[in-house]
PDB file of C-alpha atoms in Angstrom:
ATOM      1  CA  UNK C   1       4.427  43.825  91.103  1.00  0.00           C
ATOM      2  CA  UNK C   2       0.789  43.580  92.695  1.00  0.00           C
ATOM      3  CA  UNK C   3      -0.976  42.072  95.245  1.00  0.00           C
ATOM      4  CA  UNK C   4      -3.974  41.663  93.587  1.00  0.00           C
ATOM      5  CA  UNK C   5      -4.851  37.383  93.727  1.00  0.00           C
ATOM      6  CA  UNK C   6      -3.889  36.080  90.070  1.00  0.00           C
ATOM      7  CA  UNK C   7      -8.076  34.769  88.667  1.00  0.00           C
ATOM      8  CA  UNK C   8      -9.742  35.728  91.733  1.00  0.00           C
ATOM      9  CA  UNK C   9     -12.781  33.601  92.786  1.00  0.00           C
ATOM     10  CA  UNK C  10     -15.968  33.830  95.347  1.00  0.00           C
ATOM     11  CA  UNK C  11     -15.716  32.260  98.809  1.00  0.00           C
ATOM     12  CA  UNK C  12     -18.804  31.102  97.526  1.00  0.00           C
ATOM     13  CA  UNK C  13     -18.154  29.433  94.604  1.00  0.00           C
ATOM     14  CA  UNK C  14     -14.611  28.488  95.829  1.00  0.00           C
ATOM     15  CA  UNK C  15     -16.426  26.602  98.490  1.00  0.00           C
ATOM     16  CA  UNK C  16     -18.435  24.331  95.528  1.00  0.00           C
ATOM     17  CA  UNK C  17     -15.597  23.503  94.040  1.00  0.00           C
ATOM     18  CA  UNK C  18     -13.575  22.318  96.696  1.00  0.00           C
ATOM     19  CA  UNK C  19     -16.569  20.639  98.317  1.00  0.00           C
ATOM     20  CA  UNK C  20     -16.683  18.379  95.278  1.00  0.00           C
ATOM     21  CA  UNK C  21     -12.619  17.949  95.714  1.00  0.00           C
ATOM     22  CA  UNK C  22     -12.675  16.645  99.224  1.00  0.00           C
ATOM     23  CA  UNK C  23     -15.326  14.502  99.056  1.00  0.00           C
ATOM     24  CA  UNK C  24     -14.193  12.984  95.381  1.00  0.00           C
ATOM     25  CA  UNK C  25     -10.938  12.552  97.193  1.00  0.00           C
ATOM     26  CA  UNK C  26     -12.087  11.328 100.241  1.00  0.00           C
ATOM     27  CA  UNK C  27     -14.159   8.363  98.351  1.00  0.00           C
ATOM     28  CA  UNK C  28     -11.355   7.655  96.479  1.00  0.00           C
ATOM     29  CA  UNK C  29      -9.635   6.606  99.191  1.00  0.00           C
ATOM     30  CA  UNK C  30     -12.032   4.794 101.588  1.00  0.00           C
ATOM     31  CA  UNK C  31     -12.395   2.774  98.409  1.00  0.00           C
ATOM     32  CA  UNK C  32      -9.164   1.871  98.377  1.00  0.00           C
ATOM     33  CA  UNK C  33      -9.244   0.487 101.657  1.00  0.00           C
ATOM     34  CA  UNK C  34     -12.287  -1.194 100.386  1.00  0.00           C
ATOM     35  CA  UNK C  35     -10.312  -2.715  97.788  1.00  0.00           C
ATOM     36  CA  UNK C  36      -7.582  -4.101 100.075  1.00  0.00           C
ATOM     37  CA  UNK C  37     -10.224  -5.621 102.490  1.00  0.00           C
ATOM     38  CA  UNK C  38     -12.093  -7.232 100.140  1.00  0.00           C
ATOM     39  CA  UNK C  39      -9.097  -9.302  98.584  1.00  0.00           C
ATOM     40  CA  UNK C  40      -8.574 -12.581 100.892  1.00  0.00           C
ATOM     41  CA  UNK C  41      -4.855 -12.008  98.664  1.00  0.00           C
ATOM     42  CA  UNK C  42      -3.992  -8.408 100.132  1.00  0.00           C
ATOM     43  CA  UNK C  43      -0.483  -8.369 101.416  1.00  0.00           C
ATOM     44  CA  UNK C  44       1.587  -5.152 101.433  1.00  0.00           C
ATOM     45  CA  UNK C  45       3.085  -5.325  98.386  1.00  0.00           C
ATOM     46  CA  UNK C  46       1.079  -3.260  95.895  1.00  0.00           C
ATOM     47  CA  UNK C  47       0.085  -5.338  93.376  1.00  0.00           C
ATOM     48  CA  UNK C  48      -1.581  -7.665  95.111  1.00  0.00           C
ATOM     49  CA  UNK C  49      -4.551  -5.192  95.211  1.00  0.00           C
ATOM     50  CA  UNK C  50      -4.576  -3.824  91.448  1.00  0.00           C
ATOM     51  CA  UNK C  51      -6.755  -0.394  91.576  1.00  0.00           C
ATOM     52  CA  UNK C  52      -6.197   0.186  95.077  1.00  0.00           C
ATOM     53  CA  UNK C  53      -4.935   3.963  94.782  1.00  0.00           C
ATOM     54  CA  UNK C  54      -6.475   4.531  91.545  1.00  0.00           C
ATOM     55  CA  UNK C  55      -9.411   7.043  90.686  1.00  0.00           C
ATOM     56  CA  UNK C  56     -12.264   6.682  87.921  1.00  0.00           C
ATOM     57  CA  UNK C  57     -12.497   3.290  85.553  1.00  0.00           C
ATOM     58  CA  UNK C  58      -9.791   1.725  87.379  1.00  0.00           C
ATOM     59  CA  UNK C  59     -11.386   1.606  90.326  1.00  0.00           C
ATOM     60  CA  UNK C  60     -14.793   1.786  89.590  1.00  0.00           C
ATOM     61  CA  UNK C  61     -13.329  -2.243  88.154  1.00  0.00           C
ATOM     62  CA  UNK C  62     -10.603  -2.390  90.828  1.00  0.00           C
ATOM     63  CA  UNK C  63     -14.501  -2.027  93.537  1.00  0.00           C
ATOM     64  CA  UNK C  64     -16.425  -4.452  91.230  1.00  0.00           C
ATOM     65  CA  UNK C  65     -14.037  -6.960  92.243  1.00  0.00           C
ATOM     66  CA  UNK C  66     -14.574  -6.231  95.785  1.00  0.00           C
ATOM     67  CA  UNK C  67     -15.115 -10.018  97.700  1.00  0.00           C
ATOM     68  CA  UNK C  68     -17.869  -9.563 100.024  1.00  0.00           C
ATOM     69  CA  UNK C  69     -20.578 -11.669 101.846  1.00  0.00           C
ATOM     70  CA  UNK C  70     -23.647 -12.052 100.376  1.00  0.00           C
ATOM     71  CA  UNK C  71     -25.372 -11.085 102.560  1.00  0.00           C
ATOM     72  CA  UNK C  72     -23.633  -6.872 101.824  1.00  0.00           C
ATOM     73  CA  UNK C  73     -24.961  -7.158  98.155  1.00  0.00           C
ATOM     74  CA  UNK C  74     -24.792  -3.251  98.197  1.00  0.00           C
ATOM     75  CA  UNK C  75     -21.076  -3.062  96.546  1.00  0.00           C
ATOM     76  CA  UNK C  76     -22.375  -2.925  93.058  1.00  0.00           C
ATOM     77  CA  UNK C  77     -24.966   0.118  93.767  1.00  0.00           C
ATOM     78  CA  UNK C  78     -21.708   1.679  94.821  1.00  0.00           C
ATOM     79  CA  UNK C  79     -19.753   0.823  91.888  1.00  0.00           C
ATOM     80  CA  UNK C  80     -22.998   2.267  89.620  1.00  0.00           C
ATOM     81  CA  UNK C  81     -23.312   5.009  91.183  1.00  0.00           C
ATOM     82  CA  UNK C  82     -19.112   5.904  91.203  1.00  0.00           C
ATOM     83  CA  UNK C  83     -19.089   5.201  87.486  1.00  0.00           C
ATOM     84  CA  UNK C  84     -22.318   7.644  87.063  1.00  0.00           C
ATOM     85  CA  UNK C  85     -20.072  10.396  88.850  1.00  0.00           C
ATOM     86  CA  UNK C  86     -17.149   9.748  87.232  1.00  0.00           C
ATOM     87  CA  UNK C  87     -17.501  12.089  83.796  1.00  0.00           C
ATOM     88  CA  UNK C  88     -19.266  15.093  86.440  1.00  0.00           C
ATOM     89  CA  UNK C  89     -16.392  14.758  88.868  1.00  0.00           C
ATOM     90  CA  UNK C  90     -13.692  14.947  85.490  1.00  0.00           C
ATOM     91  CA  UNK C  91     -15.720  17.813  84.246  1.00  0.00           C
ATOM     92  CA  UNK C  92     -15.662  19.979  88.011  1.00  0.00           C
ATOM     93  CA  UNK C  93     -12.678  18.763  89.416  1.00  0.00           C
ATOM     94  CA  UNK C  94     -10.559  19.149  86.167  1.00  0.00           C
ATOM     95  CA  UNK C  95     -12.228  21.785  83.758  1.00  0.00           C
ATOM     96  CA  UNK C  96     -11.864  24.970  83.856  1.00  0.00           C
ATOM     97  CA  UNK C  97     -14.535  27.119  86.098  1.00  0.00           C
ATOM     98  CA  UNK C  98     -16.467  30.331  84.690  1.00  0.00           C
ATOM     99  CA  UNK C  99     -19.267  32.160  87.109  1.00  0.00           C
ATOM    100  CA  UNK C 100     -21.871  34.440  86.210  1.00  0.00           C
ATOM    101  CA  UNK C 101     -25.084  34.700  88.583  1.00  0.00           C
ATOM    102  CA  UNK C 102     -25.945  31.775  90.009  1.00  0.00           C
ATOM    103  CA  UNK C 103     -24.382  28.603  87.824  1.00  0.00           C
ATOM    104  CA  UNK C 104     -20.996  28.129  86.375  1.00  0.00           C
ATOM    105  CA  UNK C 105     -19.369  27.071  82.936  1.00  0.00           C
ATOM    106  CA  UNK C 106     -17.270  24.887  82.744  1.00  0.00           C
ATOM    107  CA  UNK C 107     -14.819  23.892  79.317  1.00  0.00           C
ATOM    108  CA  UNK C 108     -12.183  21.110  80.100  1.00  0.00           C
ATOM    109  CA  UNK C 109      -9.926  20.089  77.622  1.00  0.00           C
ATOM    110  CA  UNK C 110      -9.490  17.033  76.066  1.00  0.00           C
ATOM    111  CA  UNK C 111      -7.395  14.820  73.597  1.00  0.00           C
ATOM    112  CA  UNK C 112      -8.634  11.497  71.638  1.00  0.00           C
ATOM    113  CA  UNK C 113      -7.092  10.354  68.354  1.00  0.00           C
ATOM    114  CA  UNK C 114      -7.113  13.314  65.940  1.00  0.00           C
ATOM    115  CA  UNK C 115      -8.316  15.928  67.356  1.00  0.00           C
ATOM    116  CA  UNK C 116      -8.040  18.604  70.060  1.00  0.00           C
ATOM    117  CA  UNK C 117     -11.287  18.556  72.147  1.00  0.00           C
ATOM    118  CA  UNK C 118     -13.266  21.531  74.320  1.00  0.00           C
ATOM    119  CA  UNK C 119     -15.867  19.803  76.058  1.00  0.00           C
ATOM    120  CA  UNK C 120     -18.366  22.712  77.913  1.00  0.00           C
ATOM    121  CA  UNK C 121     -21.248  21.704  80.527  1.00  0.00           C
ATOM    122  CA  UNK C 122     -22.886  24.829  82.655  1.00  0.00           C
ATOM    123  CA  UNK C 123     -24.101  24.201  85.874  1.00  0.00           C
ATOM    124  CA  UNK C 124     -26.345  25.852  88.314  1.00  0.00           C
ATOM    125  CA  UNK C 125     -25.075  25.942  92.030  1.00  0.00           C
ATOM    126  CA  UNK C 126     -28.334  23.837  93.362  1.00  0.00           C
ATOM    127  CA  UNK C 127     -27.150  21.707  90.759  1.00  0.00           C
ATOM    128  CA  UNK C 128     -23.606  21.180  92.159  1.00  0.00           C
ATOM    129  CA  UNK C 129     -25.052  20.805  95.463  1.00  0.00           C
ATOM    130  CA  UNK C 130     -26.735  17.973  94.675  1.00  0.00           C
ATOM    131  CA  UNK C 131     -23.683  16.201  93.237  1.00  0.00           C
ATOM    132  CA  UNK C 132     -21.939  17.281  96.860  1.00  0.00           C
ATOM    133  CA  UNK C 133     -25.159  15.414  98.383  1.00  0.00           C
ATOM    134  CA  UNK C 134     -24.539  12.198  95.646  1.00  0.00           C
ATOM    135  CA  UNK C 135     -20.615  12.230  97.088  1.00  0.00           C
ATOM    136  CA  UNK C 136     -22.311  12.444 100.752  1.00  0.00           C
ATOM    137  CA  UNK C 137     -24.153   9.804 100.221  1.00  0.00           C
ATOM    138  CA  UNK C 138     -21.885   7.562  98.856  1.00  0.00           C
ATOM    139  CA  UNK C 139     -19.452   8.240 101.401  1.00  0.00           C
ATOM    140  CA  UNK C 140     -21.050   6.778 103.743  1.00  0.00           C
ATOM    141  CA  UNK C 141     -22.106   3.696 102.050  1.00  0.00           C
ATOM    142  CA  UNK C 142     -18.589   3.308 101.385  1.00  0.00           C
ATOM    143  CA  UNK C 143     -18.020   3.979 105.117  1.00  0.00           C
ATOM    144  CA  UNK C 144     -20.714   0.949 105.645  1.00  0.00           C
ATOM    145  CA  UNK C 145     -18.930  -1.012 103.352  1.00  0.00           C
ATOM    146  CA  UNK C 146     -15.700  -0.517 105.072  1.00  0.00           C
ATOM    147  CA  UNK C 147     -16.459  -1.689 108.739  1.00  0.00           C
ATOM    148  CA  UNK C 148     -18.431  -4.673 106.862  1.00  0.00           C
ATOM    149  CA  UNK C 149     -15.356  -6.490 105.618  1.00  0.00           C
ATOM    150  CA  UNK C 150     -12.979  -5.156 107.866  1.00  0.00           C
ATOM    151  CA  UNK C 151     -15.475  -7.549 110.568  1.00  0.00           C
ATOM    152  CA  UNK C 152     -15.160  -9.759 108.186  1.00  0.00           C
ATOM    153  CA  UNK C 153     -11.269 -10.045 107.409  1.00  0.00           C
ATOM    154  CA  UNK C 154      -9.489 -12.967 109.337  1.00  0.00           C
ATOM    155  CA  UNK C 155      -5.981 -10.628 108.391  1.00  0.00           C
ATOM    156  CA  UNK C 156      -7.354  -7.566 109.165  1.00  0.00           C
ATOM    157  CA  UNK C 157      -6.398  -6.813 112.578  1.00  0.00           C
ATOM    158  CA  UNK C 158      -2.861  -8.834 111.910  1.00  0.00           C
ATOM    159  CA  UNK C 159      -1.615  -6.468 109.345  1.00  0.00           C
ATOM    160  CA  UNK C 160      -3.107  -3.350 111.736  1.00  0.00           C
ATOM    161  CA  UNK C 161      -1.211  -4.911 114.402  1.00  0.00           C
ATOM    162  CA  UNK C 162       1.967  -4.830 112.548  1.00  0.00           C
ATOM    163  CA  UNK C 163       2.192  -1.627 111.348  1.00  0.00           C
ATOM    164  CA  UNK C 164       0.333   0.304 114.653  1.00  0.00           C
ATOM    165  CA  UNK C 165       2.973   0.843 117.169  1.00  0.00           C
ATOM    166  CA  UNK C 166       2.574   0.076 120.634  1.00  0.00           C
ATOM    167  CA  UNK C 167       3.522   2.809 123.486  1.00  0.00           C
ATOM    168  CA  UNK C 168       7.082   2.018 124.959  1.00  0.00           C
ATOM    169  CA  UNK C 169       5.468   2.737 128.608  1.00  0.00           C
ATOM    170  CA  UNK C 170       2.338   0.866 128.290  1.00  0.00           C
ATOM    171  CA  UNK C 171       2.406  -0.948 125.092  1.00  0.00           C
ATOM    172  CA  UNK C 172      -1.348   0.638 124.723  1.00  0.00           C
ATOM    173  CA  UNK C 173      -1.554   0.406 121.062  1.00  0.00           C
ATOM    174  CA  UNK C 174      -0.763   3.902 119.331  1.00  0.00           C
ATOM    175  CA  UNK C 175      -3.414   5.995 117.718  1.00  0.00           C
ATOM    176  CA  UNK C 176      -3.425   8.612 114.927  1.00  0.00           C
ATOM    177  CA  UNK C 177      -3.646  11.983 115.525  1.00  0.00           C
ATOM    178  CA  UNK C 178      -3.783  15.757 113.904  1.00  0.00           C
ATOM    179  CA  UNK C 179      -1.223  17.890 116.011  1.00  0.00           C
ATOM    180  CA  UNK C 180      -0.823  21.908 115.374  1.00  0.00           C
ATOM    181  CA  UNK C 181      -3.357  21.531 112.442  1.00  0.00           C
ATOM    182  CA  UNK C 182      -0.846  20.236 109.899  1.00  0.00           C
ATOM    183  CA  UNK C 183       1.653  17.498 111.891  1.00  0.00           C
ATOM    184  CA  UNK C 184       0.369  13.818 111.995  1.00  0.00           C
ATOM    185  CA  UNK C 185       1.732  12.151 114.757  1.00  0.00           C
ATOM    186  CA  UNK C 186       1.210   8.573 117.090  1.00  0.00           C
ATOM    187  CA  UNK C 187      -0.283   9.107 120.520  1.00  0.00           C
ATOM    188  CA  UNK C 188      -0.795   6.592 123.161  1.00  0.00           C
ATOM    189  CA  UNK C 189      -4.961   7.221 124.634  1.00  0.00           C
ATOM    190  CA  UNK C 190      -4.008   5.745 127.861  1.00  0.00           C
ATOM    191  CA  UNK C 191      -0.863   7.717 128.481  1.00  0.00           C
ATOM    192  CA  UNK C 192      -0.596  10.580 126.496  1.00  0.00           C
ATOM    193  CA  UNK C 193       2.271   9.723 124.591  1.00  0.00           C
ATOM    194  CA  UNK C 194       3.458  10.430 121.691  1.00  0.00           C
ATOM    195  CA  UNK C 195       6.291  10.028 118.695  1.00  0.00           C
ATOM    196  CA  UNK C 196       6.083  11.117 115.338  1.00  0.00           C
ATOM    197  CA  UNK C 197       4.548   9.054 113.379  1.00  0.00           C
ATOM    198  CA  UNK C 198       7.894   9.383 110.376  1.00  0.00           C
ATOM    199  CA  UNK C 199      10.382   7.591 112.091  1.00  0.00           C
ATOM    200  CA  UNK C 200      13.783  10.639 112.011  1.00  0.00           C
TER     201      UNK C 200
END
């Protein structure tokens, strides 16, 4: 057995794939929050917010169902942009990458009812960077949407209060922090008291 990596990938290609995956995943998560915040009937029961944990077309539909004040009209723009990115996202994240010079050819297998299909598409590195840029712009819009929905959702603070523990020393609401790069803990911003996010 050798120590050679299986299918070694150059760092610059891995960085492109990593950024597409990173931003697409974060966007799905932020928009999932928006789906919950934009539903006045949301409870802790997942069925009260269909689509909040989905991706692809189901998430697009859930975003279109967000109930927002009239002045926040950009929700349809977010849904349209997300829908227009979905096919490229699926190809880049779920496809096989072959690279040469300044481009990547992506092959993705799929099924319809009668045949096994292969889809091929070639992207220059600059085109992939443009996709990443679109995700970043859309992510900033999604952040603004979540902020607007949070400010206009009277049940949000009450739900957060229930799920946010208070420091046993001074009753300050605790914040989530990352410790040692991979451990998530609750921490009191006033006194520094920490406790695990998952009860033992």
